[in-house]
């Protein structure tokens, strides 16, 4: 995985961590921006906006700039419909649907409901550390 272009969906929690703190998620995001292809859905963008606004209390103008930056650097897709039985948290189905619609190689998330799946169809579901280690290896 290290030398090839990887097509990836980053879950909301990865974006939030990447923009809120300097650390592994920021490194993952920057590496994906520079060397790989990121796919996103509008629902993930809405979640990012909500977390930045409600939980982190960021000003709207900063949130708008972050959302525009993300949109300009990602392929935006309409999520595929995923059966409810696939994931124990039905609010995560759109994330899997985004990965399917974008025909990505992997989905990177910190969400335990998604991580317990390990894989969906051809899509590997990885933690930020697992993804980073694969890129580095």
Short mmCIF file of N, CA and C in Angstrom, two decimals:
data_model
loop_
_atom_site.label_atom_id
_atom_site.label_comp_id
_atom_site.label_asym_id
_atom_site.label_seq_id
_atom_site.Cartn_x
_atom_site.Cartn_y
_atom_site.Cartn_z
N UNK A 1 0.82 -1.20 0.00
CA UNK A 1 0.00 0.00 0.00
C UNK A 1 0.86 1.26 0.00
N UNK A 2 2.11 1.20 0.38
CA UNK A 2 2.92 2.38 0.63
C UNK A 2 3.23 3.21 -0.61
N UNK A 3 3.47 2.59 -1.77
CA UNK A 3 3.88 3.35 -2.94
C UNK A 3 2.73 3.65 -3.89
N UNK A 4 1.68 2.89 -3.85
CA UNK A 4 0.57 3.07 -4.77
C UNK A 4 -0.39 4.14 -4.28
N UNK A 5 -1.12 4.70 -5.24
CA UNK A 5 -2.18 5.63 -4.90
C UNK A 5 -3.28 4.86 -4.18
N UNK A 6 -3.67 5.34 -3.03
CA UNK A 6 -4.73 4.70 -2.24
C UNK A 6 -5.95 5.60 -2.29
N UNK A 7 -7.09 5.02 -2.58
CA UNK A 7 -8.34 5.76 -2.56
C UNK A 7 -8.99 5.49 -1.20
N UNK A 8 -9.32 6.56 -0.48
CA UNK A 8 -9.69 6.41 0.93
C UNK A 8 -10.86 7.32 1.32
N UNK A 9 -11.68 6.83 2.24
CA UNK A 9 -12.66 7.66 2.94
C UNK A 9 -12.12 7.86 4.35
N UNK A 10 -12.08 9.12 4.78
CA UNK A 10 -11.74 9.46 6.15
C UNK A 10 -13.04 9.77 6.87
N UNK A 11 -13.28 9.13 7.99
CA UNK A 11 -14.50 9.36 8.76
C UNK A 11 -14.43 10.73 9.44
N UNK A 12 -15.57 11.21 9.87
CA UNK A 12 -15.68 12.51 10.53
C UNK A 12 -14.66 12.68 11.64
N UNK A 13 -14.50 11.67 12.48
CA UNK A 13 -13.60 11.79 13.63
C UNK A 13 -12.15 12.02 13.21
N UNK A 14 -11.76 11.57 12.04
CA UNK A 14 -10.39 11.79 11.55
C UNK A 14 -10.21 13.26 11.17
N UNK A 15 -11.19 13.83 10.46
CA UNK A 15 -11.11 15.25 10.11
C UNK A 15 -11.09 16.13 11.35
N UNK A 16 -11.96 15.82 12.30
CA UNK A 16 -12.03 16.64 13.52
C UNK A 16 -10.68 16.61 14.24
N UNK A 17 -10.13 15.43 14.41
CA UNK A 17 -8.83 15.32 15.09
C UNK A 17 -7.72 16.00 14.27
N UNK A 18 -7.79 15.89 12.96
CA UNK A 18 -6.76 16.48 12.10
C UNK A 18 -6.75 18.00 12.19
N UNK A 19 -7.93 18.61 12.27
CA UNK A 19 -8.00 20.07 12.31
C UNK A 19 -7.95 20.63 13.72
N UNK A 20 -8.26 19.81 14.72
CA UNK A 20 -8.30 20.30 16.10
C UNK A 20 -6.95 20.18 16.80
N UNK A 21 -6.16 19.18 16.44
CA UNK A 21 -4.88 18.95 17.12
C UNK A 21 -3.82 18.51 16.12
N UNK A 22 -2.59 18.69 16.51
CA UNK A 22 -1.47 18.21 15.69
C UNK A 22 -1.13 16.80 16.19
N UNK A 23 -1.24 15.81 15.33
CA UNK A 23 -0.96 14.44 15.75
C UNK A 23 -1.12 13.47 14.60
N UNK A 24 -1.36 12.22 14.92
CA UNK A 24 -1.44 11.17 13.92
C UNK A 24 -2.52 11.44 12.87
N UNK A 25 -3.70 11.86 13.29
CA UNK A 25 -4.79 12.10 12.33
C UNK A 25 -4.45 13.24 11.38
N UNK A 26 -3.76 14.23 11.88
CA UNK A 26 -3.30 15.33 11.03
C UNK A 26 -2.29 14.80 10.00
N UNK A 27 -1.38 13.96 10.45
CA UNK A 27 -0.40 13.36 9.53
C UNK A 27 -1.09 12.49 8.48
N UNK A 28 -2.07 11.71 8.91
CA UNK A 28 -2.83 10.87 7.98
C UNK A 28 -3.52 11.74 6.94
N UNK A 29 -4.20 12.79 7.39
CA UNK A 29 -4.92 13.68 6.47
C UNK A 29 -3.95 14.34 5.48
N UNK A 30 -2.85 14.89 5.98
CA UNK A 30 -1.89 15.56 5.11
C UNK A 30 -1.27 14.60 4.09
N UNK A 31 -0.97 13.39 4.52
CA UNK A 31 -0.41 12.39 3.60
C UNK A 31 -1.43 12.01 2.54
N UNK A 32 -2.67 11.85 2.94
CA UNK A 32 -3.73 11.53 1.97
C UNK A 32 -3.91 12.67 0.97
N UNK A 33 -3.86 13.90 1.46
CA UNK A 33 -3.99 15.06 0.57
C UNK A 33 -2.87 15.08 -0.47
N UNK A 34 -1.66 14.83 -0.02
CA UNK A 34 -0.49 14.94 -0.88
C UNK A 34 -0.30 13.76 -1.83
N UNK A 35 -0.60 12.57 -1.35
CA UNK A 35 -0.18 11.37 -2.09
C UNK A 35 -1.29 10.41 -2.49
N UNK A 36 -2.50 10.66 -2.04
CA UNK A 36 -3.57 9.70 -2.29
C UNK A 36 -4.84 10.41 -2.73
N UNK A 37 -5.92 9.69 -2.84
CA UNK A 37 -7.19 10.23 -3.31
C UNK A 37 -8.24 10.06 -2.21
N UNK A 38 -8.85 11.18 -1.80
CA UNK A 38 -9.84 11.15 -0.72
C UNK A 38 -11.24 11.29 -1.31
N UNK A 39 -12.14 10.45 -0.81
CA UNK A 39 -13.55 10.48 -1.20
C UNK A 39 -14.35 10.89 0.03
N UNK A 40 -15.37 11.71 -0.19
CA UNK A 40 -16.21 12.17 0.93
C UNK A 40 -17.66 12.28 0.45
N UNK A 41 -18.58 12.21 1.39
CA UNK A 41 -20.00 12.41 1.11
C UNK A 41 -20.49 13.64 1.85
N UNK A 42 -21.61 14.19 1.41
CA UNK A 42 -22.16 15.40 2.03
C UNK A 42 -22.53 15.18 3.49
N UNK A 43 -22.95 13.98 3.85
CA UNK A 43 -23.32 13.71 5.24
C UNK A 43 -22.10 13.81 6.16
N UNK A 44 -20.95 13.35 5.69
CA UNK A 44 -19.71 13.50 6.47
C UNK A 44 -19.39 14.98 6.63
N UNK A 45 -19.53 15.75 5.56
CA UNK A 45 -19.29 17.20 5.65
C UNK A 45 -20.23 17.86 6.65
N UNK A 46 -21.50 17.44 6.66
CA UNK A 46 -22.46 17.99 7.63
C UNK A 46 -22.05 17.64 9.06
N UNK A 47 -21.59 16.41 9.26
CA UNK A 47 -21.14 16.00 10.60
C UNK A 47 -19.93 16.80 11.05
N UNK A 48 -19.00 17.03 10.13
CA UNK A 48 -17.81 17.83 10.47
C UNK A 48 -18.24 19.22 10.92
N UNK A 49 -19.13 19.84 10.14
CA UNK A 49 -19.62 21.18 10.48
C UNK A 49 -20.28 21.18 11.87
N UNK A 50 -21.10 20.18 12.13
CA UNK A 50 -21.81 20.10 13.41
C UNK A 50 -20.85 19.97 14.58
N UNK A 51 -19.85 19.10 14.47
CA UNK A 51 -18.89 18.91 15.56
C UNK A 51 -18.08 20.17 15.79
N UNK A 52 -17.60 20.79 14.71
CA UNK A 52 -16.82 22.02 14.87
C UNK A 52 -17.64 23.13 15.51
N UNK A 53 -18.90 23.21 15.15
CA UNK A 53 -19.77 24.27 15.66
C UNK A 53 -20.24 23.99 17.09
N UNK A 54 -20.84 22.83 17.28
CA UNK A 54 -21.49 22.53 18.57
C UNK A 54 -20.50 22.11 19.66
N UNK A 55 -19.57 21.23 19.32
CA UNK A 55 -18.66 20.70 20.34
C UNK A 55 -17.40 21.54 20.51
N UNK A 56 -16.84 22.00 19.40
CA UNK A 56 -15.59 22.76 19.49
C UNK A 56 -15.80 24.27 19.50
N UNK A 57 -17.04 24.70 19.26
CA UNK A 57 -17.41 26.12 19.30
C UNK A 57 -16.55 26.98 18.37
N UNK A 58 -16.21 26.45 17.21
CA UNK A 58 -15.44 27.21 16.22
C UNK A 58 -16.33 28.26 15.58
N UNK A 59 -15.77 29.40 15.23
CA UNK A 59 -16.55 30.41 14.51
C UNK A 59 -16.96 29.91 13.11
N UNK A 60 -18.14 30.32 12.67
CA UNK A 60 -18.67 29.87 11.38
C UNK A 60 -17.73 30.15 10.22
N UNK A 61 -17.06 31.31 10.22
CA UNK A 61 -16.18 31.65 9.10
C UNK A 61 -14.98 30.69 9.00
N UNK A 62 -14.49 30.23 10.12
CA UNK A 62 -13.39 29.25 10.10
C UNK A 62 -13.91 27.90 9.63
N UNK A 63 -15.07 27.52 10.14
CA UNK A 63 -15.69 26.25 9.70
C UNK A 63 -15.92 26.27 8.19
N UNK A 64 -16.44 27.38 7.68
CA UNK A 64 -16.69 27.50 6.24
C UNK A 64 -15.41 27.30 5.44
N UNK A 65 -14.31 27.89 5.91
CA UNK A 65 -13.03 27.76 5.20
C UNK A 65 -12.53 26.31 5.23
N UNK A 66 -12.68 25.66 6.37
CA UNK A 66 -12.25 24.26 6.48
C UNK A 66 -13.09 23.37 5.55
N UNK A 67 -14.40 23.57 5.57
CA UNK A 67 -15.29 22.77 4.71
C UNK A 67 -14.94 22.99 3.24
N UNK A 68 -14.69 24.22 2.84
CA UNK A 68 -14.31 24.50 1.45
C UNK A 68 -12.99 23.85 1.09
N UNK A 69 -12.04 23.89 2.01
CA UNK A 69 -10.75 23.23 1.78
C UNK A 69 -10.95 21.73 1.56
N UNK A 70 -11.73 21.12 2.42
CA UNK A 70 -11.99 19.68 2.31
C UNK A 70 -12.70 19.38 0.98
N UNK A 71 -13.75 20.13 0.67
CA UNK A 71 -14.51 19.89 -0.56
C UNK A 71 -13.64 20.03 -1.80
N UNK A 72 -12.74 21.01 -1.78
CA UNK A 72 -11.91 21.26 -2.96
C UNK A 72 -10.84 20.19 -3.18
N UNK A 73 -10.57 19.40 -2.16
CA UNK A 73 -9.50 18.40 -2.28
C UNK A 73 -10.02 16.96 -2.29
N UNK A 74 -11.33 16.79 -2.33
CA UNK A 74 -11.92 15.45 -2.27
C UNK A 74 -12.86 15.21 -3.45
N UNK A 75 -13.05 13.95 -3.75
CA UNK A 75 -14.10 13.55 -4.69
C UNK A 75 -15.37 13.39 -3.86
N UNK A 76 -16.41 14.11 -4.22
CA UNK A 76 -17.68 14.04 -3.48
C UNK A 76 -18.60 13.05 -4.18
N UNK A 77 -19.11 12.09 -3.40
CA UNK A 77 -20.00 11.07 -3.95
C UNK A 77 -21.31 11.02 -3.16
N UNK A 78 -22.31 10.45 -3.79
CA UNK A 78 -23.57 10.17 -3.12
C UNK A 78 -23.46 8.76 -2.56
N UNK A 79 -23.62 8.59 -1.25
CA UNK A 79 -23.43 7.27 -0.65
C UNK A 79 -24.38 6.21 -1.21
N UNK A 80 -23.86 5.02 -1.37
CA UNK A 80 -24.69 3.87 -1.73
C UNK A 80 -25.56 3.51 -0.53
N UNK A 81 -26.70 2.91 -0.80
CA UNK A 81 -27.58 2.47 0.27
C UNK A 81 -27.01 1.16 0.84
N UNK A 82 -26.86 1.14 2.15
CA UNK A 82 -26.30 -0.03 2.84
C UNK A 82 -27.37 -0.60 3.77
N UNK A 83 -27.51 -1.92 3.77
CA UNK A 83 -28.50 -2.57 4.63
C UNK A 83 -28.19 -2.31 6.10
N UNK A 84 -29.23 -2.11 6.89
CA UNK A 84 -29.06 -1.80 8.31
C UNK A 84 -28.32 -2.87 9.08
N UNK A 85 -28.44 -4.11 8.67
CA UNK A 85 -27.80 -5.20 9.41
C UNK A 85 -26.28 -5.18 9.32
N UNK A 86 -25.73 -4.38 8.41
CA UNK A 86 -24.28 -4.35 8.20
C UNK A 86 -23.53 -3.79 9.41
N UNK A 87 -24.11 -2.77 10.06
CA UNK A 87 -23.41 -2.09 11.16
C UNK A 87 -24.35 -1.90 12.34
N UNK A 88 -23.84 -2.12 13.53
CA UNK A 88 -24.69 -2.02 14.73
C UNK A 88 -25.14 -0.59 15.00
N UNK A 89 -24.39 0.41 14.52
CA UNK A 89 -24.80 1.81 14.65
C UNK A 89 -25.29 2.29 13.29
N UNK A 90 -26.59 2.39 13.13
CA UNK A 90 -27.17 2.74 11.84
C UNK A 90 -26.78 4.14 11.38
N UNK A 91 -26.35 5.00 12.29
CA UNK A 91 -25.93 6.35 11.89
C UNK A 91 -24.59 6.31 11.14
N UNK A 92 -23.92 5.18 11.15
CA UNK A 92 -22.64 5.04 10.43
C UNK A 92 -22.81 4.47 9.02
N UNK A 93 -24.01 4.09 8.65
CA UNK A 93 -24.23 3.46 7.35
C UNK A 93 -23.82 4.35 6.19
N UNK A 94 -24.02 5.66 6.33
CA UNK A 94 -23.65 6.57 5.24
C UNK A 94 -22.14 6.60 5.01
N UNK A 95 -21.36 6.34 6.06
CA UNK A 95 -19.90 6.32 5.91
C UNK A 95 -19.49 5.11 5.06
N UNK A 96 -20.07 3.96 5.37
CA UNK A 96 -19.82 2.76 4.57
C UNK A 96 -20.33 2.98 3.14
N UNK A 97 -21.52 3.59 3.03
CA UNK A 97 -22.09 3.88 1.71
C UNK A 97 -21.22 4.80 0.88
N UNK A 98 -20.57 5.76 1.53
CA UNK A 98 -19.65 6.66 0.84
C UNK A 98 -18.45 5.88 0.31
N UNK A 99 -17.93 4.98 1.13
CA UNK A 99 -16.79 4.15 0.72
C UNK A 99 -17.15 3.26 -0.47
N UNK A 100 -18.33 2.68 -0.44
CA UNK A 100 -18.78 1.82 -1.54
C UNK A 100 -18.96 2.65 -2.81
N UNK A 101 -19.67 3.77 -2.71
CA UNK A 101 -19.93 4.61 -3.88
C UNK A 101 -18.63 5.14 -4.50
N UNK A 102 -17.66 5.43 -3.65
CA UNK A 102 -16.38 5.93 -4.14
C UNK A 102 -15.41 4.85 -4.58
N UNK A 103 -15.82 3.60 -4.41
CA UNK A 103 -14.97 2.45 -4.77
C UNK A 103 -13.57 2.59 -4.18
N UNK A 104 -13.54 2.90 -2.89
CA UNK A 104 -12.27 3.14 -2.21
C UNK A 104 -11.59 1.83 -1.80
N UNK A 105 -10.32 1.96 -1.48
CA UNK A 105 -9.54 0.82 -0.98
C UNK A 105 -9.77 0.64 0.52
N UNK A 106 -9.88 1.76 1.23
CA UNK A 106 -10.06 1.64 2.67
C UNK A 106 -10.81 2.83 3.26
N UNK A 107 -11.35 2.58 4.42
CA UNK A 107 -12.07 3.56 5.22
C UNK A 107 -11.26 3.70 6.51
N UNK A 108 -10.88 4.94 6.85
CA UNK A 108 -10.10 5.18 8.06
C UNK A 108 -11.01 5.84 9.09
N UNK A 109 -11.07 5.24 10.28
CA UNK A 109 -11.99 5.72 11.31
C UNK A 109 -11.47 5.40 12.70
N UNK A 110 -11.95 6.15 13.65
CA UNK A 110 -11.70 5.84 15.06
C UNK A 110 -12.95 5.27 15.71
N UNK A 111 -14.00 5.07 14.95
CA UNK A 111 -15.30 4.62 15.44
C UNK A 111 -15.30 3.10 15.64
N UNK A 112 -15.48 2.68 16.88
CA UNK A 112 -15.43 1.24 17.19
C UNK A 112 -16.52 0.44 16.49
N UNK A 113 -17.68 1.07 16.24
CA UNK A 113 -18.76 0.37 15.54
C UNK A 113 -18.35 0.00 14.11
N UNK A 114 -17.53 0.83 13.50
CA UNK A 114 -17.03 0.52 12.16
C UNK A 114 -15.80 -0.37 12.21
N UNK A 115 -14.91 -0.10 13.15
CA UNK A 115 -13.67 -0.88 13.25
C UNK A 115 -13.92 -2.36 13.52
N UNK A 116 -15.00 -2.67 14.23
CA UNK A 116 -15.30 -4.09 14.52
C UNK A 116 -15.63 -4.88 13.24
N UNK A 117 -16.00 -4.17 12.19
CA UNK A 117 -16.29 -4.85 10.91
C UNK A 117 -15.02 -5.35 10.22
N UNK A 118 -13.91 -4.66 10.41
CA UNK A 118 -12.61 -4.96 9.79
C UNK A 118 -12.61 -4.79 8.28
N UNK A 119 -13.66 -5.25 7.64
CA UNK A 119 -13.74 -5.18 6.19
C UNK A 119 -15.21 -5.19 5.79
N UNK A 120 -15.53 -4.46 4.73
CA UNK A 120 -16.86 -4.54 4.13
C UNK A 120 -16.65 -4.69 2.63
N UNK A 121 -17.13 -5.78 2.10
CA UNK A 121 -16.88 -6.14 0.70
C UNK A 121 -15.36 -6.10 0.47
N UNK A 122 -14.87 -5.25 -0.41
CA UNK A 122 -13.43 -5.15 -0.71
C UNK A 122 -12.74 -4.07 0.12
N UNK A 123 -13.50 -3.34 0.92
CA UNK A 123 -13.00 -2.16 1.62
C UNK A 123 -12.44 -2.53 2.99
N UNK A 124 -11.18 -2.24 3.20
CA UNK A 124 -10.58 -2.45 4.52
C UNK A 124 -10.99 -1.30 5.43
N UNK A 125 -11.35 -1.61 6.66
CA UNK A 125 -11.73 -0.59 7.64
C UNK A 125 -10.64 -0.57 8.69
N UNK A 126 -9.91 0.55 8.72
CA UNK A 126 -8.69 0.66 9.51
C UNK A 126 -8.72 1.82 10.48
N UNK A 127 -8.05 1.66 11.60
CA UNK A 127 -7.83 2.78 12.52
C UNK A 127 -6.76 3.68 11.90
N UNK A 128 -6.64 4.92 12.37
CA UNK A 128 -5.58 5.79 11.85
C UNK A 128 -4.19 5.14 11.98
N UNK A 129 -3.92 4.48 13.10
CA UNK A 129 -2.61 3.84 13.31
C UNK A 129 -2.39 2.70 12.32
N UNK A 130 -3.41 1.86 12.12
CA UNK A 130 -3.29 0.75 11.16
C UNK A 130 -3.02 1.29 9.76
N UNK A 131 -3.75 2.33 9.38
CA UNK A 131 -3.58 2.94 8.06
C UNK A 131 -2.17 3.50 7.92
N UNK A 132 -1.72 4.24 8.92
CA UNK A 132 -0.40 4.85 8.90
C UNK A 132 0.69 3.77 8.79
N UNK A 133 0.55 2.72 9.57
CA UNK A 133 1.53 1.63 9.53
C UNK A 133 1.56 0.96 8.16
N UNK A 134 0.41 0.81 7.54
CA UNK A 134 0.35 0.20 6.19
C UNK A 134 1.03 1.11 5.17
N UNK A 135 0.80 2.41 5.29
CA UNK A 135 1.44 3.35 4.37
C UNK A 135 2.95 3.35 4.56
N UNK A 136 3.37 3.22 5.79
CA UNK A 136 4.80 3.27 6.11
C UNK A 136 5.51 1.96 5.80
N UNK A 137 4.74 0.87 5.74
CA UNK A 137 5.34 -0.45 5.58
C UNK A 137 5.49 -0.82 4.16
#
